Coordinates of C-alpha atoms in Angstrom, one line a residue:
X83 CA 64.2 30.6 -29.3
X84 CA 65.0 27.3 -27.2
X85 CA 62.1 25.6 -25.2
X86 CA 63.7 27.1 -21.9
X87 CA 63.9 30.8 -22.6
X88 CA 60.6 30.7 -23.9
X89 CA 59.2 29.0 -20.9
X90 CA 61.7 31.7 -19.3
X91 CA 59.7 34.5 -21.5
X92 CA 56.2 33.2 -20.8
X93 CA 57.2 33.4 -16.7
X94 CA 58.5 36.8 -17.0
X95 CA 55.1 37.9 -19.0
X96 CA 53.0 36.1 -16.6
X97 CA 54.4 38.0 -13.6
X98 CA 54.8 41.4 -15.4
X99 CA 50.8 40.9 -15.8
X100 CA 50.4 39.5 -12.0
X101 CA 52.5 42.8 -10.7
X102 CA 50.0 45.1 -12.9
X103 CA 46.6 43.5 -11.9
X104 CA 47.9 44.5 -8.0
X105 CA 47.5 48.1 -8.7
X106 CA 44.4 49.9 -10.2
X107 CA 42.2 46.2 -9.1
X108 CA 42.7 46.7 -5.4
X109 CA 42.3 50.2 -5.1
X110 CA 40.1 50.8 -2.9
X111 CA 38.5 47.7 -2.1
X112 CA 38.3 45.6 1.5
X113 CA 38.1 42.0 2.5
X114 CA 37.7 39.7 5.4
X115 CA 40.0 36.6 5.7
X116 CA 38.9 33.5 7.2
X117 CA 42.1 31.6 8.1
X118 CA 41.9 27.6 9.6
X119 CA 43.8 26.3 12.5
X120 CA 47.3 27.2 12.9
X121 CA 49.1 24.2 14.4
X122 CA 52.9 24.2 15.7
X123 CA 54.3 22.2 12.9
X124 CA 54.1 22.6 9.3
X125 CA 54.8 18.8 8.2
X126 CA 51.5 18.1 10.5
X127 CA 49.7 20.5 8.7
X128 CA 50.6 19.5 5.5
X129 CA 49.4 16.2 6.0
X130 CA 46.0 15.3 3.4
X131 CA 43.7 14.9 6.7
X132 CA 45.0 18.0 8.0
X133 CA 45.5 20.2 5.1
X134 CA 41.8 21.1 4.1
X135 CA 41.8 23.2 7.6
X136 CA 45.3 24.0 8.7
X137 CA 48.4 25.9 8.4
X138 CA 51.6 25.5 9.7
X139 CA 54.0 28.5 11.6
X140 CA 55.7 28.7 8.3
X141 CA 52.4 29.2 6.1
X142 CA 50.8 31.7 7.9
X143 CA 54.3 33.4 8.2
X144 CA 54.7 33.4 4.5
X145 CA 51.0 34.6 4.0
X146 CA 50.9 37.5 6.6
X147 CA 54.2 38.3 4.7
X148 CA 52.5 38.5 1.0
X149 CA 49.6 40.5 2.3
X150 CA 51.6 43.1 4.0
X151 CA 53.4 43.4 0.2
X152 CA 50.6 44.5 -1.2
X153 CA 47.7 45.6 1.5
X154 CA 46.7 47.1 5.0
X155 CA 46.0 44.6 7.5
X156 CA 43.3 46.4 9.7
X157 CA 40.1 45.4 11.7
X158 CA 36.9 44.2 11.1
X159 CA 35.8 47.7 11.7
X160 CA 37.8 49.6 9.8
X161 CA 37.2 47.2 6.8
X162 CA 33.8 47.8 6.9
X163 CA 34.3 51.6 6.4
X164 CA 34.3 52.8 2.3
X165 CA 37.4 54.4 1.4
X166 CA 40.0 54.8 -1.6
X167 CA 43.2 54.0 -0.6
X168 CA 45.6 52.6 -2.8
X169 CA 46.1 49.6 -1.3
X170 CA 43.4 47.3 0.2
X171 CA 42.1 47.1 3.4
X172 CA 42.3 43.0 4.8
X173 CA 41.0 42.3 8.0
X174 CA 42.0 38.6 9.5
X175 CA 39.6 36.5 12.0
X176 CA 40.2 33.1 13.0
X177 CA 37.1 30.5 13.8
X178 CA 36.9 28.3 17.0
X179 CA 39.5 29.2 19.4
X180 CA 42.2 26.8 19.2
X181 CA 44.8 26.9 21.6
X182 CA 47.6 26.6 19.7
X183 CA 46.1 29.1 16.6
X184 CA 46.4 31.1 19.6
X185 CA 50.0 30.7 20.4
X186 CA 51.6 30.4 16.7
X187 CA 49.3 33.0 15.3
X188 CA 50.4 35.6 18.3
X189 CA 53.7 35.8 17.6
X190 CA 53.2 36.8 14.2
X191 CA 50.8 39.0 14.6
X192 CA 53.1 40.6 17.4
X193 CA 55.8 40.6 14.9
X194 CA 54.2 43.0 12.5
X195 CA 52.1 44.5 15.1
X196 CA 48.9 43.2 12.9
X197 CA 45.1 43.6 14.4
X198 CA 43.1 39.7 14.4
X199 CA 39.5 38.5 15.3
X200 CA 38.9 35.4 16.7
X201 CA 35.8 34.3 17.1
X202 CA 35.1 31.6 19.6
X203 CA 33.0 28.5 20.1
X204 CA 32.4 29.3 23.8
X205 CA 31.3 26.1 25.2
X206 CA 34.7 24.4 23.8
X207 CA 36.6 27.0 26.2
X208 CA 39.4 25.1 28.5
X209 CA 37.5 21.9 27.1
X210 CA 39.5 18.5 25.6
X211 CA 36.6 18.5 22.7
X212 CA 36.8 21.0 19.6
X213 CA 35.1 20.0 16.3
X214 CA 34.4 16.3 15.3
X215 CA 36.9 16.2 12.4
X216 CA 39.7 16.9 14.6
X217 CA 38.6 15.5 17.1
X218 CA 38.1 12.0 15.6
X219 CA 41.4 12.5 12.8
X220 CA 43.6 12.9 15.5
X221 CA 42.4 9.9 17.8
X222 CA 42.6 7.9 14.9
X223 CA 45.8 9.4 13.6
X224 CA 48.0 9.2 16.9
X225 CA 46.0 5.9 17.7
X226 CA 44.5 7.2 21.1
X227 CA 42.0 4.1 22.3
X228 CA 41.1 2.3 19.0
X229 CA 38.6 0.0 20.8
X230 CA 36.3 2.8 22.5
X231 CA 37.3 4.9 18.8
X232 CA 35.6 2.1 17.2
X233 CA 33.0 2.3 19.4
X234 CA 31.8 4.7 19.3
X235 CA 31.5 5.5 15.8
X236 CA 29.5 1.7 15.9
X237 CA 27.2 2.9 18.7
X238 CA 26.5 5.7 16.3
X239 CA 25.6 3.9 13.4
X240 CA 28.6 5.2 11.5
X241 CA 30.9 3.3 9.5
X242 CA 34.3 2.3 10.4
X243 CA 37.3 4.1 9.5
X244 CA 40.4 2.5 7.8
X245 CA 42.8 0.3 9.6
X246 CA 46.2 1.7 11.3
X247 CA 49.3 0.9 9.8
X248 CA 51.9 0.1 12.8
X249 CA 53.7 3.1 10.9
X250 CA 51.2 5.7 9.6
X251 CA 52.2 8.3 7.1
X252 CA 50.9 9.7 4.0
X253 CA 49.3 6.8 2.2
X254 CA 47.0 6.6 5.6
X255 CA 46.7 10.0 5.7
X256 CA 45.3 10.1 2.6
X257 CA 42.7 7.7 3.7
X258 CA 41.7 9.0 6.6
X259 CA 40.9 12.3 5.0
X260 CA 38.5 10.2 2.4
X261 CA 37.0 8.3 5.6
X262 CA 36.6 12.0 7.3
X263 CA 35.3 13.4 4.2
X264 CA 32.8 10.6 3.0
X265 CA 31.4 11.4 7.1
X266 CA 30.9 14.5 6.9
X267 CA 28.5 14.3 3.4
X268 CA 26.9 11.3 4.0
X269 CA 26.2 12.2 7.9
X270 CA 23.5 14.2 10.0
X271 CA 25.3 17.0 11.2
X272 CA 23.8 16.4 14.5
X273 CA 25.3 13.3 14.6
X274 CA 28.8 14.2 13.9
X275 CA 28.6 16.8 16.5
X276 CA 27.4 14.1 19.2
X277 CA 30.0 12.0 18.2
X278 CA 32.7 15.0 19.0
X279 CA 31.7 16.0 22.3
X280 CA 31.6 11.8 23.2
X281 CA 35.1 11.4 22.1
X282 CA 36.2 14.5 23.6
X283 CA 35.0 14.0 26.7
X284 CA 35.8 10.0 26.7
X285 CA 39.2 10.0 25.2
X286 CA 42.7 11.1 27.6
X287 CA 43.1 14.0 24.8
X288 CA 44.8 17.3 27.0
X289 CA 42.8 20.5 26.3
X290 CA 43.2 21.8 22.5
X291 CA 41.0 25.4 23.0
X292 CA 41.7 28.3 25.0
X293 CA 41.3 28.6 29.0
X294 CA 39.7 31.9 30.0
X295 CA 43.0 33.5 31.4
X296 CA 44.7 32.6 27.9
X297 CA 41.6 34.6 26.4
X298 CA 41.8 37.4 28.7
X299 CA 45.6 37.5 27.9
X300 CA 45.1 37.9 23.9
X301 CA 42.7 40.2 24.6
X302 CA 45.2 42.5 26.9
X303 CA 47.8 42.2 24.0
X304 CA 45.7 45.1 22.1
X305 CA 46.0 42.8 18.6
X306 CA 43.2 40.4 19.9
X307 CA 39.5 40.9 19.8
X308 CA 37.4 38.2 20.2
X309 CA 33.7 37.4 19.1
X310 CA 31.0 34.7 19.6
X311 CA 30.3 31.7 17.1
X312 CA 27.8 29.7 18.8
X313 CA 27.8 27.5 21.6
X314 CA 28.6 24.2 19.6
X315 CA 30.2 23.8 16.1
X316 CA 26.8 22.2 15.2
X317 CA 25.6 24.1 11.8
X318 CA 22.8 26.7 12.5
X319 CA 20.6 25.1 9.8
X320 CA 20.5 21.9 11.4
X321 CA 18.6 23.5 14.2
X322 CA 14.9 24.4 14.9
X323 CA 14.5 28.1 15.4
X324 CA 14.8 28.2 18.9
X325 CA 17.8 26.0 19.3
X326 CA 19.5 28.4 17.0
X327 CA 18.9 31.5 19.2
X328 CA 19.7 29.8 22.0
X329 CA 23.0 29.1 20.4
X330 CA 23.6 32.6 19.5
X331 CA 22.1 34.4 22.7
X332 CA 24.4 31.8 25.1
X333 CA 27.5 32.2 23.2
X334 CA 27.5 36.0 23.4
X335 CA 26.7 35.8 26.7
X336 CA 29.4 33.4 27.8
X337 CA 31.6 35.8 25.5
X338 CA 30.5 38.5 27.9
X339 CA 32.0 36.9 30.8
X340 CA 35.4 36.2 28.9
X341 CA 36.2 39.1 27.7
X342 CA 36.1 43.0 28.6
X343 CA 35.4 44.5 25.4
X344 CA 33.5 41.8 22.4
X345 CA 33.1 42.3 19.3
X346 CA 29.5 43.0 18.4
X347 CA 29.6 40.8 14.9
X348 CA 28.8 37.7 15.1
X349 CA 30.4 34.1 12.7
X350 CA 28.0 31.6 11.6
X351 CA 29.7 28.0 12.3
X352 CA 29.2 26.8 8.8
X353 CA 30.0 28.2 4.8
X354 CA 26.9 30.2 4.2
X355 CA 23.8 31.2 6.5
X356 CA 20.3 30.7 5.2
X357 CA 17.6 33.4 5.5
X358 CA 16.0 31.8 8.0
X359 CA 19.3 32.2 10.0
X360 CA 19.9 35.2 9.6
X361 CA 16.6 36.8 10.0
X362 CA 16.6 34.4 13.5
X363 CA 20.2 36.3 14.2
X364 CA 18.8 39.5 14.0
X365 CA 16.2 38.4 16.6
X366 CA 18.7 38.3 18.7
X367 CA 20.1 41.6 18.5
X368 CA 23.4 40.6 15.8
X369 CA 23.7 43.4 13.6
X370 CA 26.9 41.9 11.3
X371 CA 26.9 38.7 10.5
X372 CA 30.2 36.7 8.8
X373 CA 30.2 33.3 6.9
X374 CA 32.5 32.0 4.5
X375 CA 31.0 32.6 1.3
X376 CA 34.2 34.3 -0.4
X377 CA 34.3 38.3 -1.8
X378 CA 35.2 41.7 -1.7
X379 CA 33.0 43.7 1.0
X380 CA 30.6 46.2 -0.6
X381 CA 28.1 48.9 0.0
X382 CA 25.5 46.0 -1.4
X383 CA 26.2 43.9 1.1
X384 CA 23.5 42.3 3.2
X385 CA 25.2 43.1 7.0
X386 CA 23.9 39.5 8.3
X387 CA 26.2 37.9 5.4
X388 CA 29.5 39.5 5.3
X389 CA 31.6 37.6 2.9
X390 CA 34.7 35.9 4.4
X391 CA 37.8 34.2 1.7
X392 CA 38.9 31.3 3.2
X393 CA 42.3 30.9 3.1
X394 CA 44.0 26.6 2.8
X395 CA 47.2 26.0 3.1
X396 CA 47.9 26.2 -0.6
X397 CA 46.8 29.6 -1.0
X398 CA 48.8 30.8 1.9
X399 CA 52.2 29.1 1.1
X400 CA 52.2 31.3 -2.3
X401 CA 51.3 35.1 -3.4
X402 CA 50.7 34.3 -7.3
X403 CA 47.8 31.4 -5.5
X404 CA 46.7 34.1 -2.9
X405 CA 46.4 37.1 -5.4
X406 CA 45.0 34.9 -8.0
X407 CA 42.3 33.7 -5.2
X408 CA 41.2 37.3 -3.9
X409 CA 41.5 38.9 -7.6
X410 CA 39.4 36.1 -8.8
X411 CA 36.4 37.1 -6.7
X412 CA 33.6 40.1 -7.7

């Protein structure tokens, strides 16, 4: 046997076996998706300082398309119920309320008539600011004000990022995305957060998050349900116990004003929620709480820690990636 018919063979064996494990494994079972920012352009989302937390029209095409192969897209709701379907029960929510996850994501949805949650940081509604990774990659990126950039990263004791090539493209992508990483573990959180809202509200950046007639537009469509995620993106953890309930009480009332009908649940605005956060959230009346610690919903569950899967742009842009991702997972 040559080299390329049994590289042929081993394909063929590997996706007879992929096929299989979709059956009997996924019987039955449910899961929450946590998908990043769509934007309006996959060759922006593709690029390394974008990637970590973006898909493109074309990627979240693709991976609406490979769940609806193999599974029920449904709501958070009906996910949360036991059953024994054949197929698996997905619900998708989306985190922060961009504007243009908004607009891309809708006519998706619309096109397969698909349920979503998103789950909004109220006090970035119809505001310039979202959170301070994009906030500060794309000033940087697109070159927006250098000097009061610099700034204020220096007024913030921060270091400063990598010089602008008169041409930027992937090389200084790349770097940027090490500058933006090396931030955000070597950084207060509190600090980062600061440094958002300053550049949002200091740089000529047009609004990037949904006005309230946008939201109460979604939210007419019938696919659209929308629930709080705190006022700020500022992790819970960071703050003392009654800044944290302030967060979630404010946010769910601001949602109250939005929207007719919120959603009840509430998302944490980082990975994983402590015990002291979540004990603090059900102070405040939250009865299901979602982070982004990945798995398959179960009876065992704790309901102030829902596990969420986050889906990247890798995982989305192929089914053997996604399937291998959600099948990986207890």
């Amino acid at each position: 046997m040559s080299h390329l018919s049994l590289a042929y063979d081993v394909v063929q064996r590997l996706r007879g076996h992929w096929r299989r494990s979709l059956s009997e494994p996924l019987r039955g079972r449910s899961a929450i998706l946590v998908l990043p920012r769509v934007l309006a352009d996959d060759a922006t989302a593709r690029l390394p300082h974008h990637a970590p937390y973006a898909l493109g029209p074309e990627s979240f095409r693709r991976l609406l398309d490979h769940l609806t192969d193999h599974a029920q897209i449904v709501t958070l709701a009906n996910a949360r119920r036991l059953h024994r379907d054949p197929l698996p029960r997905i619900a998708l929510t989306f985190d922060g309320g961009w504007r243009d996850t908004a607009e891309v994501a809708l006519r998706q949805l619309e096109r397969l008539a698909l349920p979503a949650s998103m789950f909004l940081t109220t006090g970035w509604v119809n505001r310039a600011r979202g959170d301070w990774w994009n906030t500060l990659g794309d000033a940087l990126w697109e070159g927006i004000q250098p000097a009061r950039v610099r700034d204020c990263l220096g007024d913030a004791g921060l270091p400063l990022p990598p010089a602008r090539p008169a041409h930027p493209g992937t090389a200084y992508s790349h770097a940027l995305r090490t500058y933006l990483e090396g931030l955000a573990h070597h950084t207060d959180p509190l600090t980062l957060a600061r440094l958002g809202d300053a550049l949002g509200d200091e740089l000529d950046i047009p609004p990037q998050t949904l006005d309230p007639f946008s939201i109460r537009r979604l939210e007419s469509s019938g696919l659209v349900r929308f629930g709080a995620r705190g006022v700020s993106a500022t992790p819970l953890d960071a703050l003392d116990d009654a800044q944290v309930q302030w967060q979630i009480r404010q946010s769910r009332r601001q949602l109250g004003v939005l929207c007719r009908d919120p959603l009840p649940g509430f998302a944490y605005p980082q990975a994983e929620a402590s015990p002291r956060v979540r004990l603090l959230a059900q102070r405040c009346g939250i009865q299901e709480g979602l982070h982004g610690h990945a798995g398959w919903l179960s009876h065992r569950d704790d309901p102030l820690a829902l596990p969420r899967f986050p889906i990247t742009l890798p995982v989305a842009s192929s089914a053997g990636r996604l399937y291998d991702w959600l099948l990986g997972q207890p």
